[in-house]
PDB file of C-alpha atoms in Angstrom:
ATOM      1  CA  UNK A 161      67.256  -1.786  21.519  1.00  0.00           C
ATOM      2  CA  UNK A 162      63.952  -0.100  21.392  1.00  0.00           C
ATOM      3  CA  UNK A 163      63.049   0.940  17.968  1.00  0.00           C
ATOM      4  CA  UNK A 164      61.168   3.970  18.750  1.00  0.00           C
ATOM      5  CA  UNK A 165      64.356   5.197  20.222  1.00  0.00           C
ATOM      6  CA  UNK A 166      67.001   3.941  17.260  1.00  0.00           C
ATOM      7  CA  UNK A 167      68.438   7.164  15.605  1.00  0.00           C
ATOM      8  CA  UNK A 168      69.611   6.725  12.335  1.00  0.00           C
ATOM      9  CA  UNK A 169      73.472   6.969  11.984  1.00  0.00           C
ATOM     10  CA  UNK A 170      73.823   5.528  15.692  1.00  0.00           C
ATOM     11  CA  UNK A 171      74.322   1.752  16.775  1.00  0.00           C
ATOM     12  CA  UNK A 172      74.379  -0.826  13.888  1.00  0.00           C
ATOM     13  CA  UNK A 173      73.601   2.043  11.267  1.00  0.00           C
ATOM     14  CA  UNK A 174      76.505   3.906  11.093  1.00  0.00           C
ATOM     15  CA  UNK A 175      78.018   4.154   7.738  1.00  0.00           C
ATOM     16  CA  UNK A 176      75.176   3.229   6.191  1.00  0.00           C
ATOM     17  CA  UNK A 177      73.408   5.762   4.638  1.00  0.00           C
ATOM     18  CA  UNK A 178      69.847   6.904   4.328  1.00  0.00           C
ATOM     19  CA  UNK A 179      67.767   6.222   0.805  1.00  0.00           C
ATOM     20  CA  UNK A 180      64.552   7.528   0.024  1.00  0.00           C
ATOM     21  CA  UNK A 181      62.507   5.786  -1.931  1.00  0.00           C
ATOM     22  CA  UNK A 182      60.278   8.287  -4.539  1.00  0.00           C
ATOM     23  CA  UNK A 183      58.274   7.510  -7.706  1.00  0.00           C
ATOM     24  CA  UNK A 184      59.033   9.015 -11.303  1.00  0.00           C
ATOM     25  CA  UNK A 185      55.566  11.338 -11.200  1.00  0.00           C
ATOM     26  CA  UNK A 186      56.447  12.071 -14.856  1.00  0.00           C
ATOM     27  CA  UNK A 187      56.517   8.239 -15.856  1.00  0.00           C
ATOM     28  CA  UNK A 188      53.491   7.575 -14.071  1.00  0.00           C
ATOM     29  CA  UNK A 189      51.727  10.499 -15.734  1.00  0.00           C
ATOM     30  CA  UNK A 190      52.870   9.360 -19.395  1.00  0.00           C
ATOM     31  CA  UNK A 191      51.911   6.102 -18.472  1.00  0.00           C
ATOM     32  CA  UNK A 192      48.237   7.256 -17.434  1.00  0.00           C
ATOM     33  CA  UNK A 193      47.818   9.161 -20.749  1.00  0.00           C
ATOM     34  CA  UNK A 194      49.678   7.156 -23.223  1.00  0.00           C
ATOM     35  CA  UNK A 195      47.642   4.422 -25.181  1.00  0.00           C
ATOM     36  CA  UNK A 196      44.997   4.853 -23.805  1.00  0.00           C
ATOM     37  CA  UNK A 197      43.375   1.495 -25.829  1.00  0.00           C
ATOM     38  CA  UNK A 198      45.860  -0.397 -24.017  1.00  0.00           C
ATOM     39  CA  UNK A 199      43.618  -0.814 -20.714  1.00  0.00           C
ATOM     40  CA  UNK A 200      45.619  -1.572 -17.408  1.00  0.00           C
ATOM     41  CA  UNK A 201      48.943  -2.321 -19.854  1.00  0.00           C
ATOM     42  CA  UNK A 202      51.356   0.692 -19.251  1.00  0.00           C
ATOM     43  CA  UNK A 203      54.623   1.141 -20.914  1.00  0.00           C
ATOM     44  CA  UNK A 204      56.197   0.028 -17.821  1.00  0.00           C
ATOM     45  CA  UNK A 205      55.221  -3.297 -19.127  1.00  0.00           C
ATOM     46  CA  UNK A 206      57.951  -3.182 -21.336  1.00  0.00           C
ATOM     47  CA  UNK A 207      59.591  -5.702 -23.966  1.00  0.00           C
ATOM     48  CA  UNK A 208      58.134  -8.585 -22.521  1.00  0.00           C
ATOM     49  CA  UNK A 209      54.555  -8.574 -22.688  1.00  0.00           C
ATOM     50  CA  UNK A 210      54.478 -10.654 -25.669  1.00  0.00           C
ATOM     51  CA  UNK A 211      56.960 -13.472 -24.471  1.00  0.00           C
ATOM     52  CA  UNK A 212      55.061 -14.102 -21.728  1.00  0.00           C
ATOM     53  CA  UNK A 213      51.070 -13.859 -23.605  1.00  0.00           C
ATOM     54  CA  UNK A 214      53.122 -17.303 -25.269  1.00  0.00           C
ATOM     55  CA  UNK A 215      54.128 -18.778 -21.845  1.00  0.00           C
ATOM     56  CA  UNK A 216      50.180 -17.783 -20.777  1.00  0.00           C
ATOM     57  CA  UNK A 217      49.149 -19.457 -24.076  1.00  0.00           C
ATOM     58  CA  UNK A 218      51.401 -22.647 -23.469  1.00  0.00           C
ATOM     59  CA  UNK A 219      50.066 -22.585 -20.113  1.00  0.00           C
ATOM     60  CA  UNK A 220      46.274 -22.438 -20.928  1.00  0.00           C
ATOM     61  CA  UNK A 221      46.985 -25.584 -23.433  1.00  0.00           C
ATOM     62  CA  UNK A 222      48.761 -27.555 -20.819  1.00  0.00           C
ATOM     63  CA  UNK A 223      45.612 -26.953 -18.213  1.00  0.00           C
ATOM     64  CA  UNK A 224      43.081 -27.861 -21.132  1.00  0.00           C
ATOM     65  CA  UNK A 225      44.843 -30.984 -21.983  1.00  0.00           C
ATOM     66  CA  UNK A 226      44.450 -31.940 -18.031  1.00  0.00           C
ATOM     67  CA  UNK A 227      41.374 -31.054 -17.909  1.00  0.00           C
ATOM     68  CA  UNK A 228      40.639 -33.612 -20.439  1.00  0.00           C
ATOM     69  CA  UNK A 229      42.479 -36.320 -19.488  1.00  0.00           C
ATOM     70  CA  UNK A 230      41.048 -35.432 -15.933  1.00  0.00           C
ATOM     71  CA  UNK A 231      38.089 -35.989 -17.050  1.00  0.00           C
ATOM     72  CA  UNK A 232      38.629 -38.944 -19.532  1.00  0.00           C
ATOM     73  CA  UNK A 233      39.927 -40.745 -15.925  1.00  0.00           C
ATOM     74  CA  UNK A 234      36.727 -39.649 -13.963  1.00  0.00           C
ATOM     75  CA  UNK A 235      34.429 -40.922 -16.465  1.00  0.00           C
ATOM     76  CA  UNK A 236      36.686 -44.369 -17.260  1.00  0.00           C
ATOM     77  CA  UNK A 237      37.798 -45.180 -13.916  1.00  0.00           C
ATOM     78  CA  UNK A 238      37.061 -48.493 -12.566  1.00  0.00           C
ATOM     79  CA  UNK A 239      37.717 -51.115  -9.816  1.00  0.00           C
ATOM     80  CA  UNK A 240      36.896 -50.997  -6.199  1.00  0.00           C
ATOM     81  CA  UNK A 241      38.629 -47.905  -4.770  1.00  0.00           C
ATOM     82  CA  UNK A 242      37.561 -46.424  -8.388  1.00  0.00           C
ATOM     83  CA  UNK A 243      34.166 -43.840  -7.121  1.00  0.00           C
ATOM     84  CA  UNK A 244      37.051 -42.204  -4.871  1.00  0.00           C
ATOM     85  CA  UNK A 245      39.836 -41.817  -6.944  1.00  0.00           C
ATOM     86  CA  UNK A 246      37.331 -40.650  -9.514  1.00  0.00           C
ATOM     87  CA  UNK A 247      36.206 -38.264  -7.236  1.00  0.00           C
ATOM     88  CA  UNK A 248      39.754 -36.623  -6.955  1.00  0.00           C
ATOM     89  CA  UNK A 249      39.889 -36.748 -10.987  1.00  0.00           C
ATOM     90  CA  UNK A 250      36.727 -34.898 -10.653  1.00  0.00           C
ATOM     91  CA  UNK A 251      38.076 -32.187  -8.593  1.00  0.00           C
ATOM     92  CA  UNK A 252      41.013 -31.547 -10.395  1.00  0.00           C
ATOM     93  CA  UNK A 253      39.656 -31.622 -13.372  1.00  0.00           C
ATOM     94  CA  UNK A 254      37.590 -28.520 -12.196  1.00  0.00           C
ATOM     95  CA  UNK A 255      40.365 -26.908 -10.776  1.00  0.00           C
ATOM     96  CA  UNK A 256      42.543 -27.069 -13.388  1.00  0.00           C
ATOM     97  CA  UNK A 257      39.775 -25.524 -15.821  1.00  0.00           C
ATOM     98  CA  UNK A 258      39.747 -22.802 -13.254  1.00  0.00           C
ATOM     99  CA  UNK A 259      43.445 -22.285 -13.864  1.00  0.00           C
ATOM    100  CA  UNK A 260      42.681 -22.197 -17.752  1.00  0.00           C
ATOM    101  CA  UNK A 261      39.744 -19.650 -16.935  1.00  0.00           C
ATOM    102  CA  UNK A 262      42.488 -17.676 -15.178  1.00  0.00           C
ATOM    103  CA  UNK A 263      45.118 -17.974 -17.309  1.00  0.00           C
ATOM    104  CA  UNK A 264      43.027 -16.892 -20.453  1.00  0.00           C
ATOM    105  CA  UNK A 265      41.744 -13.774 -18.516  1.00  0.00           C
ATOM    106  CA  UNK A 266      45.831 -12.834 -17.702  1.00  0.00           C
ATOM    107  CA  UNK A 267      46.315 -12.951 -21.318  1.00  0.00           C
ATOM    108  CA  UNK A 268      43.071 -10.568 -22.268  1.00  0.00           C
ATOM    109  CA  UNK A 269      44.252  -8.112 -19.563  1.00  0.00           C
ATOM    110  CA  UNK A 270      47.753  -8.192 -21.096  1.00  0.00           C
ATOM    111  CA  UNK A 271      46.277  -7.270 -24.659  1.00  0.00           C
ATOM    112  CA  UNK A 272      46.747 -10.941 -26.025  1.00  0.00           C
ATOM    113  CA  UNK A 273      44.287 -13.221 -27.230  1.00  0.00           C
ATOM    114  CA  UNK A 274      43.670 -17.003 -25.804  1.00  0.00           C
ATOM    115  CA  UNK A 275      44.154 -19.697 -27.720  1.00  0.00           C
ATOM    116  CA  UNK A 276      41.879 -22.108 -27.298  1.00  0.00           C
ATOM    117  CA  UNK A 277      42.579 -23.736 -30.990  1.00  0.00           C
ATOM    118  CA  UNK A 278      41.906 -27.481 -30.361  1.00  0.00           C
ATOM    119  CA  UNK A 279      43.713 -28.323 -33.123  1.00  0.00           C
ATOM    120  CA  UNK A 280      47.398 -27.389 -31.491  1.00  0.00           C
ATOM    121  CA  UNK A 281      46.451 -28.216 -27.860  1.00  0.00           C
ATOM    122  CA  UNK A 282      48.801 -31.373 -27.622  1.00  0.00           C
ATOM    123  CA  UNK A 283      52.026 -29.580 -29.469  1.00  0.00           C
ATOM    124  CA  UNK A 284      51.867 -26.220 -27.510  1.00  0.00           C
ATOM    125  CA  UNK A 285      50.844 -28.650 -23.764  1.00  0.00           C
ATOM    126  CA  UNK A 286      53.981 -29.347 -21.502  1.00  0.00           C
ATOM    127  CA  UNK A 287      51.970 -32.198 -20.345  1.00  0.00           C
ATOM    128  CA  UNK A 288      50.125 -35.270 -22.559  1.00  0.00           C
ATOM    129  CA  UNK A 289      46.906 -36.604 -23.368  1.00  0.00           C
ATOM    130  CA  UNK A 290      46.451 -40.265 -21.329  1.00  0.00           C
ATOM    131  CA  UNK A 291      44.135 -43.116 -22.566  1.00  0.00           C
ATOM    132  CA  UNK A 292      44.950 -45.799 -19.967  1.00  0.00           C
ATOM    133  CA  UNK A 293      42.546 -47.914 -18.847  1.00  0.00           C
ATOM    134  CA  UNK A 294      43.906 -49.048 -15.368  1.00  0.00           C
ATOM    135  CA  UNK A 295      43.625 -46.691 -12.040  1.00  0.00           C
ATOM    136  CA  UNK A 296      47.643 -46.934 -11.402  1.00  0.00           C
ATOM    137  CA  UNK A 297      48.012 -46.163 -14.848  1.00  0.00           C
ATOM    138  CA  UNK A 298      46.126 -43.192 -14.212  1.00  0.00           C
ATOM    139  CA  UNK A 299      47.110 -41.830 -10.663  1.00  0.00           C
ATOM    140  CA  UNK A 300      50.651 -42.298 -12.610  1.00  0.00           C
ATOM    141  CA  UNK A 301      50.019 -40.346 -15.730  1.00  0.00           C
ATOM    142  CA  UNK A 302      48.440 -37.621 -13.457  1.00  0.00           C
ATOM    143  CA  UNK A 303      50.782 -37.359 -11.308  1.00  0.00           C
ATOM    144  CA  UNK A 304      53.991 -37.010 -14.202  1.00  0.00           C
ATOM    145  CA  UNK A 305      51.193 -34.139 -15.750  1.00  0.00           C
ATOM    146  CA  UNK A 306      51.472 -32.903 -12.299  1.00  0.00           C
ATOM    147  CA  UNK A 307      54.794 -32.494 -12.001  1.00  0.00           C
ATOM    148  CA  UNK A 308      55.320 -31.419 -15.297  1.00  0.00           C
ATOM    149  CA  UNK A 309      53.088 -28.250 -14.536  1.00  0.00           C
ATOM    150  CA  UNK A 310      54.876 -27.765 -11.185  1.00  0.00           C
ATOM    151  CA  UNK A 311      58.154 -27.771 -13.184  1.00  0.00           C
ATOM    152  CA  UNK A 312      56.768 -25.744 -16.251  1.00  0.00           C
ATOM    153  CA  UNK A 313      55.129 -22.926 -13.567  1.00  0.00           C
ATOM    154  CA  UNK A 314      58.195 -22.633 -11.097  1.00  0.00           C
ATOM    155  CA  UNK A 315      60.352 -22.348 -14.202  1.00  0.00           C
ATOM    156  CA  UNK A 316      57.773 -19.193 -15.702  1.00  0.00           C
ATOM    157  CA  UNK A 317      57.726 -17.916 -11.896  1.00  0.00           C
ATOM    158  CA  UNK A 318      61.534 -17.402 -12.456  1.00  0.00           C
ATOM    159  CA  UNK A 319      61.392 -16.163 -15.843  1.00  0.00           C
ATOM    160  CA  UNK A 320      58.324 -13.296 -15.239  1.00  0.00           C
ATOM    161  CA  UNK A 321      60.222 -12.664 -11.930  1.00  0.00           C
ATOM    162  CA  UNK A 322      59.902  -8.466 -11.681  1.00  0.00           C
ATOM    163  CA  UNK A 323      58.982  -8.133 -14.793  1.00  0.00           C
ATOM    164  CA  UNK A 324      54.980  -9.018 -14.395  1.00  0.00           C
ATOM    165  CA  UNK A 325      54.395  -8.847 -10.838  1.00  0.00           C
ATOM    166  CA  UNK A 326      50.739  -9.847 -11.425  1.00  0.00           C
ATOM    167  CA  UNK A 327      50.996 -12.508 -13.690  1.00  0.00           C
ATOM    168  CA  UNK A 328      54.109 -13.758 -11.267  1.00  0.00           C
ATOM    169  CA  UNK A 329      51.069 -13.522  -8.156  1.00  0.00           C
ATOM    170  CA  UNK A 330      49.289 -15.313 -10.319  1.00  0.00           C
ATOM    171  CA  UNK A 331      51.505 -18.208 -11.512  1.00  0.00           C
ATOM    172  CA  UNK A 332      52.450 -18.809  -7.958  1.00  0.00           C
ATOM    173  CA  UNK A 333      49.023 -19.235  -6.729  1.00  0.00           C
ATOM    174  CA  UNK A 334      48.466 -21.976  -9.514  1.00  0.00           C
ATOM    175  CA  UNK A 335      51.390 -23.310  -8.880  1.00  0.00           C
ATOM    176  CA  UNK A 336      50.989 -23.867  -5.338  1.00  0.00           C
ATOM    177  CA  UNK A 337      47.606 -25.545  -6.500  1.00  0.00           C
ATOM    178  CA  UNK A 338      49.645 -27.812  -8.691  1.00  0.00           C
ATOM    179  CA  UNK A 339      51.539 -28.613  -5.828  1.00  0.00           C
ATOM    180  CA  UNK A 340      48.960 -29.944  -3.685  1.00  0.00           C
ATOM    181  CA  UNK A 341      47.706 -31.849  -6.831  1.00  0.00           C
ATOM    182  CA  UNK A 342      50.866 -33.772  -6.468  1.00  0.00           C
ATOM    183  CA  UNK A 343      50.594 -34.580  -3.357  1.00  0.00           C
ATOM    184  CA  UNK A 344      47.193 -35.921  -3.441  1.00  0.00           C
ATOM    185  CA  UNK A 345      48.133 -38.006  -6.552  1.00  0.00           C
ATOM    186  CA  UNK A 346      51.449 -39.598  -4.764  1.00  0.00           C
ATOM    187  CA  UNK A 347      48.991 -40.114  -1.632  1.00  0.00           C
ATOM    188  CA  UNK A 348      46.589 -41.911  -3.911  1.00  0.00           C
ATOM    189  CA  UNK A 349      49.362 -44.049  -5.382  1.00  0.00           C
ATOM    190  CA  UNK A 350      51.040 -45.157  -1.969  1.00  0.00           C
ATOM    191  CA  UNK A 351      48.275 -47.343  -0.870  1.00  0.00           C
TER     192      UNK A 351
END
């Protein structure tokens, strides 16, 4: 059937009926005027801004704690594939500190404030801290911190669902990052 013909209420339509879809102009203009100190955060925002400024923060101290250990591996790494598979460390290492970057700017935009306290990194991380000396040892440990985060983010994905559409964009992006992470890391430890 050609669409440009299709009249509603004929063919596979009938019986169902037509919806509109219209914005609230009144919400939207007591969300423009309402805290105003509250930047891009409108009351639409609801009850669950705070919950998920702690998933952010848990978030930001799992990708510091990779970061680290990332780079603990690049700079320890030894044996003769090791100035490859340091490489990757490398790499990751930088990409997951642009995850923290991102994560920390989510929470500013969402009137929170990053935490960044060294001091509670390893009890608020999903993922650990690694001190082993061998390259296995490591492609292992990176890969369970891996899949850990890929867990940890589809499992926030879920949670934020409708409720933060722009911290759910941006979860999924990182997450799809994390993926390919894994991947790499599996790669690495299959040959």
């Amino acid at each position: 059937m050609n669409k440009s013909t299709h009249k509603p209420g004929s063919g596979n339509d009938a019986g169902r009926e037509q919806k509109t879809l219209t914005l609230d102009e009144e919400a939207i203009r007591r969300a423009g005027t309402a805290d105003l100190g509250d930047g891009a955060v409108t009351p639409g925002y609801g009850p669950y801004r705070e919950a998920i400024i702690k998933l952010l923060n848990d978030a930001l101290a799992t990708e510091l704690v990779c970061v680290l250990r990332y780079k603990r591996h690049y700079f320890t790494a030894d044996g003769l594939e090791s100035p490859a598979i340091a490489a990757e460390f490398l790499e990751h290492a930088h990409e997951e500190a642009a995850h923290a970057d991102k994560i920390a700017e989510r929470i500013v935009q969402l009137g929170g404030s990053p935490n960044f306290n060294p001091s509670s990194l390893l009890e608020r991380s999903h993922a650990d801290y690694d001190e082993c000396t061998d390259l296995k040892g490591m492609l292992r440990a990176n890969l369970v911190a891996e899949r850990i985060a890929v867990e940890s983010y589809r499992q926030m994905v879920e949670l934020i669902g409708d409720k933060d559409p722009t911290t759910r964009r941006m979860l999924e992006g990182v997450l799809a990052e994390e993926e390919e992470h894994a991947d790499e890391l599996s790669d690495w430890l299959k040959r």
